Short mmCIF file of C-alpha atoms and ligand atoms in Angstrom, two decimals:
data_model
loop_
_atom_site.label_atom_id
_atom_site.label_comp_id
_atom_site.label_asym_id
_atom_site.label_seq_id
_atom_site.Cartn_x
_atom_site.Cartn_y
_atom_site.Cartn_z
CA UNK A 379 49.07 111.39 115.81
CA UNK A 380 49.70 108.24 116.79
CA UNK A 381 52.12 106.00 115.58
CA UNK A 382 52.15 102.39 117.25
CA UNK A 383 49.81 100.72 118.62
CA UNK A 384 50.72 97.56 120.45
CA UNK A 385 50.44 95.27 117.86
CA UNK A 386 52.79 97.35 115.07
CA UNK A 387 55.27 98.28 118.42
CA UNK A 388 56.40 94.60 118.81
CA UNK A 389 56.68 94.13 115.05
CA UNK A 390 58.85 97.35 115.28
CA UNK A 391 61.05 95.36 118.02
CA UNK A 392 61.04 91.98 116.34
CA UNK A 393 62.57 94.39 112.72
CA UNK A 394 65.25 95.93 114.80
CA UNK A 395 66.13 92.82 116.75
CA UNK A 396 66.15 91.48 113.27
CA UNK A 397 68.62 93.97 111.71
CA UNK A 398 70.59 94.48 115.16
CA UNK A 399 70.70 91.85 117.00
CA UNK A 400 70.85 88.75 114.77
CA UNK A 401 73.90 90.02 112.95
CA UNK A 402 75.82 88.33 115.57
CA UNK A 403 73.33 86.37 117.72
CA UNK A 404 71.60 83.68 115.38
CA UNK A 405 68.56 82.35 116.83
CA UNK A 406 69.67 78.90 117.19
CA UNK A 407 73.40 78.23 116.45
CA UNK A 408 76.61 80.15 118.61
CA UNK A 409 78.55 81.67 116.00
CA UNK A 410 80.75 84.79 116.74
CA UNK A 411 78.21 85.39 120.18
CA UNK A 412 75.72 82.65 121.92
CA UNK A 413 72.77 82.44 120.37
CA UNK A 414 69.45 84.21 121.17
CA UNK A 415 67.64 81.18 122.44
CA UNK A 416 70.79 80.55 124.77
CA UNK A 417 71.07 84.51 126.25
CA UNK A 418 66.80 83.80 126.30
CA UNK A 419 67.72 80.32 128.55
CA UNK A 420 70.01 82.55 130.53
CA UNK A 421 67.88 85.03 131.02
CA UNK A 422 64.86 82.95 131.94
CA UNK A 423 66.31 81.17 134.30
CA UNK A 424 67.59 84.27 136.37
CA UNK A 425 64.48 86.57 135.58
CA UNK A 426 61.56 84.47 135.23
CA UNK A 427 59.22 87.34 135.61
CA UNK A 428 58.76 89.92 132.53
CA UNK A 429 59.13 92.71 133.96
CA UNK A 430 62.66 91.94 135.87
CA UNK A 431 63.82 90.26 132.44
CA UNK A 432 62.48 93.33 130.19
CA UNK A 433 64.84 95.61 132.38
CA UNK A 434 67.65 93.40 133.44
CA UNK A 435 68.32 92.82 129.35
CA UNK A 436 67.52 96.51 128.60
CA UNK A 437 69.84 97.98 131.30
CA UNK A 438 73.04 95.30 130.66
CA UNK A 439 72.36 95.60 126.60
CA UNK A 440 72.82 99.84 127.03
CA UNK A 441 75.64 99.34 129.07
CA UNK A 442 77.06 96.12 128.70
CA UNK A 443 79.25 94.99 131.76
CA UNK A 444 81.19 92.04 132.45
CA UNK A 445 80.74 92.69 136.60
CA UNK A 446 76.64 92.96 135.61
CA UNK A 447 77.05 90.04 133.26
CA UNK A 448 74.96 86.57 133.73
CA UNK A 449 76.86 85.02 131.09
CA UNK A 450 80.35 85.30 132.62
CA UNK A 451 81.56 82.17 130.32
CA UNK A 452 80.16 83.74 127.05
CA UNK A 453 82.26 86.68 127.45
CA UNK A 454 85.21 84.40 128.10
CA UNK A 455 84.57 82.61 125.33
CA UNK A 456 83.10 85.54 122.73
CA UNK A 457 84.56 88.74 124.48
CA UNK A 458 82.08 91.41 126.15
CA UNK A 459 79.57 92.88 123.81
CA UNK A 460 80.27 95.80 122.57
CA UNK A 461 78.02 98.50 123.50
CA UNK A 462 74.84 99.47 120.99
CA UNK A 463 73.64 102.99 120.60
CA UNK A 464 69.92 102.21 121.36
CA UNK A 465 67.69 104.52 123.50
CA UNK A 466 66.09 102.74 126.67
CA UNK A 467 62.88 102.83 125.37
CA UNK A 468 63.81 100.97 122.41
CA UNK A 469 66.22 97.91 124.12
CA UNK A 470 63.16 97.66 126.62
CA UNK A 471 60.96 96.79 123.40
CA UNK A 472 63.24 94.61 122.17
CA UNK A 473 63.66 92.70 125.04
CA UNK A 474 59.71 92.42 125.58
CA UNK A 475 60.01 91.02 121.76
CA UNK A 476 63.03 88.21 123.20
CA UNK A 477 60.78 87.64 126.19
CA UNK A 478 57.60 86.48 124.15
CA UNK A 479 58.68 85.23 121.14
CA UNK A 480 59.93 81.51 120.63
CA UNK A 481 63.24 80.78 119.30
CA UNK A 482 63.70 77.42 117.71
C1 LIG B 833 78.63 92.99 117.48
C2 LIG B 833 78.02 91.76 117.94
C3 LIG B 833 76.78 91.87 118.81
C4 LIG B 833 75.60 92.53 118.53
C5 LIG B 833 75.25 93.40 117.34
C6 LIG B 833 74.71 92.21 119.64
N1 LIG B 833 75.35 91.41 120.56
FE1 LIG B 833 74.57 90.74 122.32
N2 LIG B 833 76.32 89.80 122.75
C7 LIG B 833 77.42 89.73 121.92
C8 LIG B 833 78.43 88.87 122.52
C9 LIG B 833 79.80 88.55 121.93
C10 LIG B 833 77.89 88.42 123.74
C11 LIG B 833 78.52 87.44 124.74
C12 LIG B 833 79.45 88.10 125.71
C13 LIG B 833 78.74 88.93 126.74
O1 LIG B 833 77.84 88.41 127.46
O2 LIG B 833 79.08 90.12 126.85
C14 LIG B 833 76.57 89.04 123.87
C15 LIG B 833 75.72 88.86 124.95
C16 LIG B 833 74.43 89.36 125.03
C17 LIG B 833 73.58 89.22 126.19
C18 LIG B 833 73.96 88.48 127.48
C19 LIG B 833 74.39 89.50 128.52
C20 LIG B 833 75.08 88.96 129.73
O3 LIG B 833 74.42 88.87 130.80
O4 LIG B 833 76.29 88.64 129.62
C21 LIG B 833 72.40 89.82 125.90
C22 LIG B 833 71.17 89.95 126.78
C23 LIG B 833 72.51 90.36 124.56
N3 LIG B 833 73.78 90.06 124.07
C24 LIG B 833 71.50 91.02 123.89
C25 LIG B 833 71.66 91.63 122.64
C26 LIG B 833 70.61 92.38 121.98
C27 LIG B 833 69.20 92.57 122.51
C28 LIG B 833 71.13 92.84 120.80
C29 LIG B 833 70.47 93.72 119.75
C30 LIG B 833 69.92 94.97 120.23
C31 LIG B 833 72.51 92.38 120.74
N4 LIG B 833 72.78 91.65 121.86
C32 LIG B 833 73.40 92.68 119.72
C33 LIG B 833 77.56 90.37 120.69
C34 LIG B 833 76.61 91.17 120.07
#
């Protein structure tokens, strides 16, 4: 059977980015980490292309490392993230989800 198609896969991401990731990254403000429209800035600006920004994100956000990091001053500021347990697959959907959507 299956389960996702595309459409219901990215509203998969965007629920677990809601109930994972927005717990400390707000969309607009920088409370206890930047926000997600800042790490999206960040990101953008390094990665411009999807498919290096789908698995730079994905890679750093399963094994986040301040060597690895493009945010050096946010983990000066915030401390390194702590690390997530989220399969692969699932961070790369996520990030896809960060990638497309708008944050404002
Ligand atoms: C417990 C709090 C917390 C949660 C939950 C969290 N983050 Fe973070 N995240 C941080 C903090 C603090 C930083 C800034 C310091 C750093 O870069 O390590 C950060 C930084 C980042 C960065 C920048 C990495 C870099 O290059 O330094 C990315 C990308 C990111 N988070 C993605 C995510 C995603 C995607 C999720 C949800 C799956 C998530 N975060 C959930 C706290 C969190």
């Amino acid at each position: 059977m299956v389960l996702y198609n595309i459409g219901l896969a990215s509203n998969y991401a965007g629920l677990l980015f809601d109930g994972n990731c927005v717990t400390c990254h707000h969309k607009t403000k920088a409370i206890s980490a930047p926000s997600i429209k800042e790490v999206k800035e960040n990101y953008l600006r390094a990665f411009p292309n999807k498919d290096d920004f789908v698995l730079y994100m994905s890679n750093w956000v399963h094994a986040p490392n301040e060597e690895t990091s493009i945010m050096q001053n946010a983990i000066l500021k915030y401390g390194l993230m702590p690390m997530l347990s989220y399969d692969k697959k699932t961070l790369e959907e996520i990030s896809a989800y960060i990638y497309d959507m708008k944050f404002d």
